Amino acid sequence: MKITPKMQVEVFHLLFLQQLSGQTVANRYAIKGGCNLRFFFDSVRYSEDLDIDVAIMQKHTLENKVNKIFQSPAFLKLLQEYAIHRITFSSPKQTQTTQRWKIQLHGDFVMPLHTKIEFSRRAEKYSGELGNVTVKICQQYHLAPLRLSHYGIHEAISQKIAALAHRSQTQARDIFDLYHLLHIASPKQLSITKNTENAALLALQSIHFSDYQSQVVNFLESDRQKLFNHKNYWQEMVTTVKNYLENTS
């Protein structure tokens, strides 16, 4: 199997989750963001980073658990099967609400690959569910079936709307991800506040095709880039998301 840098970052995330899930009760964490869409909802967009909500677990317990995984010879041996020879990491943010690790993957490439893993503790209701990582992804990396805790489609849509509305810096990937989620199922119409709707619509108007190219298309594999790098497709996404938002409040 020819493995690309994007795939190496992805398999690192999967192998980390495999180790974490073996040591953590399922109702104490939930995968969110791009990895949630990629692993459970067939998104073609690779995620640069791994974001997880966590509940109950104490800060020092999680910190020790993650560091132990990264330092494990058994974990490194698994990574080496995918041409990742070693990893280095730092933990620049370790607070009661957010715990973040920055990781460098060292392989045959000139410069290391960079990724982040971030755990968040939030006050709002926690509603993760168990699900199977798609067969296609497991087969791609020759992995046994993976059953992990993640957010379901309705919660994923809510989170993406909130991200679009409230990020300090708007991201084209939120539009791409929302469009994807609205097409893979028939999600119920969510109820959001008028303020959130207005903020999301304003953000939608501020993102341009060039942003989509740099923030989304560049993170697809080359064969996919040719399919998705079209202005008409981008306009279709924007229109679909706009129509959905205007019917949610």
mmCIF file of C-alpha atoms in Angstrom:
data_model
loop_
_atom_site.group_PDB
_atom_site.id
_atom_site.type_symbol
_atom_site.label_atom_id
_atom_site.label_comp_id
_atom_site.label_asym_id
_atom_site.label_seq_id
_atom_site.Cartn_x
_atom_site.Cartn_y
_atom_site.Cartn_z
ATOM 1 C CA MET A 1 0.000 0.000 0.000
ATOM 2 C CA LYS A 2 1.344 3.406 -0.971
ATOM 3 C CA ILE A 3 0.763 5.696 1.978
ATOM 4 C CA THR A 4 0.613 9.464 1.583
ATOM 5 C CA PRO A 5 1.373 12.061 4.287
ATOM 6 C CA LYS A 6 -2.369 12.722 4.743
ATOM 7 C CA MET A 7 -2.914 9.013 5.286
ATOM 8 C CA GLN A 8 -0.074 8.834 7.809
ATOM 9 C CA VAL A 9 -1.668 11.563 9.910
ATOM 10 C CA GLU A 10 -5.015 9.794 9.649
ATOM 11 C CA VAL A 11 -3.728 6.378 10.649
ATOM 12 C CA PHE A 12 -1.904 7.990 13.569
ATOM 13 C CA HIS A 13 -5.269 9.363 14.750
ATOM 14 C CA LEU A 14 -6.926 5.973 14.319
ATOM 15 C CA LEU A 15 -4.212 4.052 16.141
ATOM 16 C CA PHE A 16 -4.254 6.583 18.967
ATOM 17 C CA LEU A 17 -8.042 6.210 19.277
ATOM 18 C CA GLN A 18 -7.672 2.443 19.246
ATOM 19 C CA GLN A 19 -5.312 2.685 22.223
ATOM 20 C CA LEU A 20 -7.440 5.271 24.026
ATOM 21 C CA SER A 21 -10.688 3.339 23.622
ATOM 22 C CA GLY A 22 -9.068 0.256 25.119
ATOM 23 C CA GLN A 23 -8.383 2.214 28.300
ATOM 24 C CA THR A 24 -11.416 4.522 28.494
ATOM 25 C CA VAL A 25 -15.110 3.890 29.122
ATOM 26 C CA ALA A 26 -17.075 4.834 26.002
ATOM 27 C CA ASN A 27 -19.409 7.299 27.728
ATOM 28 C CA ARG A 28 -16.453 9.405 28.869
ATOM 29 C CA TYR A 29 -15.378 10.714 25.466
ATOM 30 C CA ALA A 30 -16.760 11.577 22.019
ATOM 31 C CA ILE A 31 -14.902 12.242 18.753
ATOM 32 C CA LYS A 32 -16.030 15.433 17.029
ATOM 33 C CA GLY A 33 -15.110 17.684 14.116
ATOM 34 C CA GLY A 34 -13.399 16.548 10.936
ATOM 35 C CA CYS A 35 -12.349 13.133 12.231
ATOM 36 C CA ASN A 36 -15.948 12.398 13.232
ATOM 37 C CA LEU A 37 -17.107 13.139 9.682
ATOM 38 C CA ARG A 38 -14.245 11.254 8.086
ATOM 39 C CA PHE A 39 -14.422 8.110 10.244
ATOM 40 C CA PHE A 40 -18.191 7.739 10.637
ATOM 41 C CA PHE A 41 -19.893 9.756 7.867
ATOM 42 C CA ASP A 42 -17.787 9.000 4.760
ATOM 43 C CA SER A 43 -16.323 12.474 4.294
ATOM 44 C CA VAL A 44 -13.590 12.703 1.647
ATOM 45 C CA ARG A 45 -11.847 15.475 3.588
ATOM 46 C CA TYR A 46 -8.851 14.423 5.649
ATOM 47 C CA SER A 47 -8.663 16.091 9.044
ATOM 48 C CA GLU A 48 -5.441 17.790 10.112
ATOM 49 C CA ASP A 49 -6.198 17.377 13.813
ATOM 50 C CA LEU A 50 -8.191 15.191 16.190
ATOM 51 C CA ASP A 51 -10.759 16.838 18.495
ATOM 52 C CA ILE A 52 -12.437 14.994 21.340
ATOM 53 C CA ASP A 53 -14.909 15.990 24.048
ATOM 54 C CA VAL A 54 -14.251 14.328 27.375
ATOM 55 C CA ALA A 55 -16.353 13.998 30.529
ATOM 56 C CA ILE A 56 -15.730 12.921 34.126
ATOM 57 C CA MET A 57 -12.040 12.079 33.627
ATOM 58 C CA GLN A 58 -9.698 14.181 35.764
ATOM 59 C CA LYS A 59 -7.121 16.403 34.074
ATOM 60 C CA HIS A 60 -4.080 14.591 35.485
ATOM 61 C CA THR A 61 -5.594 11.180 34.677
ATOM 62 C CA LEU A 62 -6.068 12.084 31.022
ATOM 63 C CA GLU A 63 -2.642 13.723 30.790
ATOM 64 C CA ASN A 64 -0.936 10.615 32.147
ATOM 65 C CA LYS A 65 -2.985 8.335 29.901
ATOM 66 C CA VAL A 66 -2.149 10.221 26.692
ATOM 67 C CA ASN A 67 1.535 10.590 27.541
ATOM 68 C CA LYS A 68 1.728 6.882 28.301
ATOM 69 C CA ILE A 69 0.250 6.022 24.881
ATOM 70 C CA PHE A 70 2.716 8.286 23.073
ATOM 71 C CA GLN A 71 5.661 6.802 24.964
ATOM 72 C CA SER A 72 4.580 3.190 24.527
ATOM 73 C CA PRO A 73 6.966 0.984 22.492
ATOM 74 C CA ALA A 74 3.944 -1.058 21.368
ATOM 75 C CA PHE A 75 2.284 2.079 19.957
ATOM 76 C CA LEU A 76 5.462 3.085 18.140
ATOM 77 C CA LYS A 77 5.727 -0.403 16.669
ATOM 78 C CA LEU A 78 2.219 -0.056 15.235
ATOM 79 C CA LEU A 79 3.118 3.312 13.707
ATOM 80 C CA GLN A 80 6.258 1.917 12.106
ATOM 81 C CA GLU A 81 4.092 -0.346 9.945
ATOM 82 C CA TYR A 82 2.963 2.878 8.220
ATOM 83 C CA ALA A 83 6.480 4.331 7.768
ATOM 84 C CA ILE A 84 6.253 6.536 10.867
ATOM 85 C CA HIS A 85 9.610 5.859 12.503
ATOM 86 C CA ARG A 86 9.166 7.927 15.645
ATOM 87 C CA ILE A 87 7.082 10.691 17.179
ATOM 88 C CA THR A 88 7.889 13.743 19.262
ATOM 89 C CA PHE A 89 5.280 15.691 21.179
ATOM 90 C CA SER A 90 4.606 18.568 23.523
ATOM 91 C CA SER A 91 1.602 19.449 25.667
ATOM 92 C CA PRO A 92 1.435 23.260 25.494
ATOM 93 C CA LYS A 93 -2.026 23.621 27.010
ATOM 94 C CA GLN A 94 -3.196 21.627 30.018
ATOM 95 C CA THR A 95 -6.120 23.351 31.752
ATOM 96 C CA GLN A 96 -9.315 22.107 33.347
ATOM 97 C CA THR A 97 -11.279 22.909 30.166
ATOM 98 C CA THR A 98 -8.770 22.177 27.378
ATOM 99 C CA GLN A 99 -5.889 19.701 27.079
ATOM 100 C CA ARG A 100 -3.854 19.923 23.887
ATOM 101 C CA TRP A 101 -0.937 17.934 22.505
ATOM 102 C CA LYS A 102 1.150 18.891 19.475
ATOM 103 C CA ILE A 103 2.709 15.922 17.709
ATOM 104 C CA GLN A 104 5.375 15.583 15.042
ATOM 105 C CA LEU A 105 5.467 12.393 12.976
ATOM 106 C CA HIS A 106 8.944 11.546 11.707
ATOM 107 C CA GLY A 107 9.291 9.310 8.665
ATOM 108 C CA ASP A 108 11.020 9.183 5.304
ATOM 109 C CA PHE A 109 9.970 12.738 4.408
ATOM 110 C CA VAL A 110 12.310 15.716 4.758
ATOM 111 C CA MET A 111 10.208 17.547 7.355
ATOM 112 C CA PRO A 112 8.056 15.980 10.080
ATOM 113 C CA LEU A 113 4.279 15.945 9.734
ATOM 114 C CA HIS A 114 2.403 18.042 12.286
ATOM 115 C CA THR A 115 -0.905 17.321 13.962
ATOM 116 C CA LYS A 116 -2.739 18.178 17.179
ATOM 117 C CA ILE A 117 -4.936 16.211 19.536
ATOM 118 C CA GLU A 118 -7.214 18.329 21.688
ATOM 119 C CA PHE A 119 -9.581 17.280 24.471
ATOM 120 C CA SER A 120 -12.293 19.685 25.652
ATOM 121 C CA ARG A 121 -14.457 19.650 28.744
ATOM 122 C CA ARG A 122 -17.653 21.567 28.174
ATOM 123 C CA ALA A 123 -20.562 22.533 30.418
ATOM 124 C CA GLU A 124 -23.261 21.736 27.870
ATOM 125 C CA LYS A 125 -25.052 18.399 27.624
ATOM 126 C CA TYR A 126 -22.866 15.505 26.527
ATOM 127 C CA SER A 127 -24.482 13.192 23.950
ATOM 128 C CA GLY A 128 -21.976 10.858 22.319
ATOM 129 C CA GLU A 129 -22.871 7.462 20.868
ATOM 130 C CA LEU A 130 -20.984 4.309 19.954
ATOM 131 C CA GLY A 131 -20.368 3.729 16.261
ATOM 132 C CA ASN A 132 -18.235 1.719 13.875
ATOM 133 C CA VAL A 133 -15.480 3.399 11.884
ATOM 134 C CA THR A 134 -16.435 2.860 8.234
ATOM 135 C CA VAL A 135 -15.326 -0.444 6.750
ATOM 136 C CA LYS A 136 -13.628 1.366 3.862
ATOM 137 C CA ILE A 137 -11.261 3.215 6.188
ATOM 138 C CA CYS A 138 -10.462 0.159 8.307
ATOM 139 C CA GLN A 139 -9.731 -1.859 5.181
ATOM 140 C CA GLN A 140 -7.552 0.898 3.733
ATOM 141 C CA TYR A 141 -5.176 0.594 6.696
ATOM 142 C CA HIS A 142 -5.687 -3.142 7.309
ATOM 143 C CA LEU A 143 -7.195 -2.441 10.719
ATOM 144 C CA ALA A 144 -9.556 -4.653 12.675
ATOM 145 C CA PRO A 145 -13.067 -3.236 13.180
ATOM 146 C CA LEU A 146 -13.000 -0.125 15.361
ATOM 147 C CA ARG A 147 -15.957 0.790 17.554
ATOM 148 C CA LEU A 148 -15.575 4.241 19.077
ATOM 149 C CA SER A 149 -17.627 6.920 20.813
ATOM 150 C CA HIS A 150 -18.545 9.898 18.629
ATOM 151 C CA TYR A 151 -21.282 12.445 17.975
ATOM 152 C CA GLY A 152 -24.254 11.437 15.819
ATOM 153 C CA ILE A 153 -25.374 13.333 12.741
ATOM 154 C CA HIS A 154 -27.771 15.796 14.399
ATOM 155 C CA GLU A 155 -25.225 16.803 17.021
ATOM 156 C CA ALA A 156 -22.536 17.018 14.322
ATOM 157 C CA ILE A 157 -24.715 19.427 12.324
ATOM 158 C CA SER A 158 -25.373 21.554 15.419
ATOM 159 C CA GLN A 159 -21.659 21.717 16.160
ATOM 160 C CA LYS A 160 -20.821 22.712 12.591
ATOM 161 C CA ILE A 161 -23.426 25.490 12.590
ATOM 162 C CA ALA A 162 -22.026 26.769 15.890
ATOM 163 C CA ALA A 163 -18.491 26.633 14.491
ATOM 164 C CA LEU A 164 -19.518 28.534 11.365
ATOM 165 C CA ALA A 165 -21.305 31.161 13.443
ATOM 166 C CA HIS A 166 -18.859 31.654 16.272
ATOM 167 C CA ARG A 167 -15.307 30.892 15.138
ATOM 168 C CA SER A 168 -12.957 33.837 15.574
ATOM 169 C CA GLN A 169 -11.664 33.037 12.072
ATOM 170 C CA THR A 170 -14.192 31.620 9.590
ATOM 171 C CA GLN A 171 -13.309 28.348 7.878
ATOM 172 C CA ALA A 172 -14.469 27.021 4.503
ATOM 173 C CA ARG A 173 -14.334 23.491 5.876
ATOM 174 C CA ASP A 174 -17.409 24.197 8.023
ATOM 175 C CA ILE A 175 -19.443 24.842 4.867
ATOM 176 C CA PHE A 176 -18.004 21.779 3.120
ATOM 177 C CA ASP A 177 -18.756 19.603 6.152
ATOM 178 C CA LEU A 178 -22.289 20.947 6.592
ATOM 179 C CA TYR A 179 -23.059 20.348 2.929
ATOM 180 C CA HIS A 180 -21.777 16.793 3.281
ATOM 181 C CA LEU A 181 -23.862 16.079 6.391
ATOM 182 C CA LEU A 182 -27.007 17.482 4.784
ATOM 183 C CA HIS A 183 -26.589 15.094 1.850
ATOM 184 C CA ILE A 184 -25.760 11.778 3.496
ATOM 185 C CA ALA A 185 -29.058 11.584 5.377
ATOM 186 C CA SER A 186 -32.303 13.460 5.885
ATOM 187 C CA PRO A 187 -31.507 15.219 9.143
ATOM 188 C CA LYS A 188 -34.272 16.798 11.145
ATOM 189 C CA GLN A 189 -34.549 20.558 10.904
ATOM 190 C CA LEU A 190 -32.720 21.882 13.938
ATOM 191 C CA SER A 191 -33.857 24.848 15.956
ATOM 192 C CA ILE A 192 -31.211 27.536 16.410
ATOM 193 C CA THR A 193 -31.414 31.068 17.740
ATOM 194 C CA LYS A 194 -31.841 33.994 15.384
ATOM 195 C CA ASN A 195 -28.493 35.375 16.540
ATOM 196 C CA THR A 196 -26.724 32.129 15.633
ATOM 197 C CA GLU A 197 -28.484 32.006 12.262
ATOM 198 C CA ASN A 198 -27.497 35.588 11.466
ATOM 199 C CA ALA A 199 -23.897 35.024 12.543
ATOM 200 C CA ALA A 200 -23.660 31.836 10.465
ATOM 201 C CA LEU A 201 -25.141 33.537 7.388
ATOM 202 C CA LEU A 202 -22.740 36.451 7.785
ATOM 203 C CA ALA A 203 -19.801 34.049 8.026
ATOM 204 C CA LEU A 204 -21.091 32.167 4.987
ATOM 205 C CA GLN A 205 -20.977 35.350 2.908
ATOM 206 C CA SER A 206 -17.425 36.149 4.027
ATOM 207 C CA ILE A 207 -15.868 32.922 2.714
ATOM 208 C CA HIS A 208 -14.797 32.794 -0.921
ATOM 209 C CA PHE A 209 -13.913 30.143 -3.474
ATOM 210 C CA SER A 210 -10.203 30.848 -2.969
ATOM 211 C CA ASP A 211 -10.632 30.094 0.764
ATOM 212 C CA TYR A 212 -12.316 26.814 -0.127
ATOM 213 C CA GLN A 213 -9.434 25.906 -2.438
ATOM 214 C CA SER A 214 -6.755 26.564 0.171
ATOM 215 C CA GLN A 215 -8.593 25.253 3.236
ATOM 216 C CA VAL A 216 -10.455 22.253 1.797
ATOM 217 C CA VAL A 217 -9.325 21.222 -1.693
ATOM 218 C CA ASN A 218 -5.676 21.155 -0.625
ATOM 219 C CA PHE A 219 -6.574 18.613 2.062
ATOM 220 C CA LEU A 220 -8.081 16.121 -0.364
ATOM 221 C CA GLU A 221 -6.064 13.477 -2.166
ATOM 222 C CA SER A 222 -4.954 14.553 -5.653
ATOM 223 C CA ASP A 223 -7.558 12.477 -7.502
ATOM 224 C CA ARG A 224 -10.310 14.039 -5.366
ATOM 225 C CA GLN A 225 -8.965 17.557 -5.876
ATOM 226 C CA LYS A 226 -9.801 17.368 -9.570
ATOM 227 C CA LEU A 227 -13.400 16.446 -8.759
ATOM 228 C CA PHE A 228 -14.049 19.092 -6.121
ATOM 229 C CA ASN A 229 -12.034 22.066 -7.389
ATOM 230 C CA HIS A 230 -14.892 23.761 -9.261
ATOM 231 C CA LYS A 231 -16.491 27.122 -8.542
ATOM 232 C CA ASN A 232 -19.969 25.870 -9.482
ATOM 233 C CA TYR A 233 -19.698 23.111 -6.885
ATOM 234 C CA TRP A 234 -18.656 25.652 -4.271
ATOM 235 C CA GLN A 235 -21.660 27.838 -5.137
ATOM 236 C CA GLU A 236 -23.961 24.833 -4.808
ATOM 237 C CA MET A 237 -22.578 24.164 -1.330
ATOM 238 C CA VAL A 238 -23.068 27.763 -0.233
ATOM 239 C CA THR A 239 -26.641 27.859 -1.552
ATOM 240 C CA THR A 240 -27.594 24.561 0.107
ATOM 241 C CA VAL A 241 -26.186 25.584 3.483
ATOM 242 C CA LYS A 242 -27.789 29.044 3.223
ATOM 243 C CA ASN A 243 -31.217 27.540 2.505
ATOM 244 C CA TYR A 244 -30.891 25.164 5.448
ATOM 245 C CA LEU A 245 -29.838 27.920 7.850
ATOM 246 C CA GLU A 246 -32.708 30.178 6.809
ATOM 247 C CA ASN A 247 -35.178 27.463 7.789
ATOM 248 C CA THR A 248 -33.751 26.594 11.200
ATOM 249 C CA SER A 249 -34.680 29.549 13.387
#
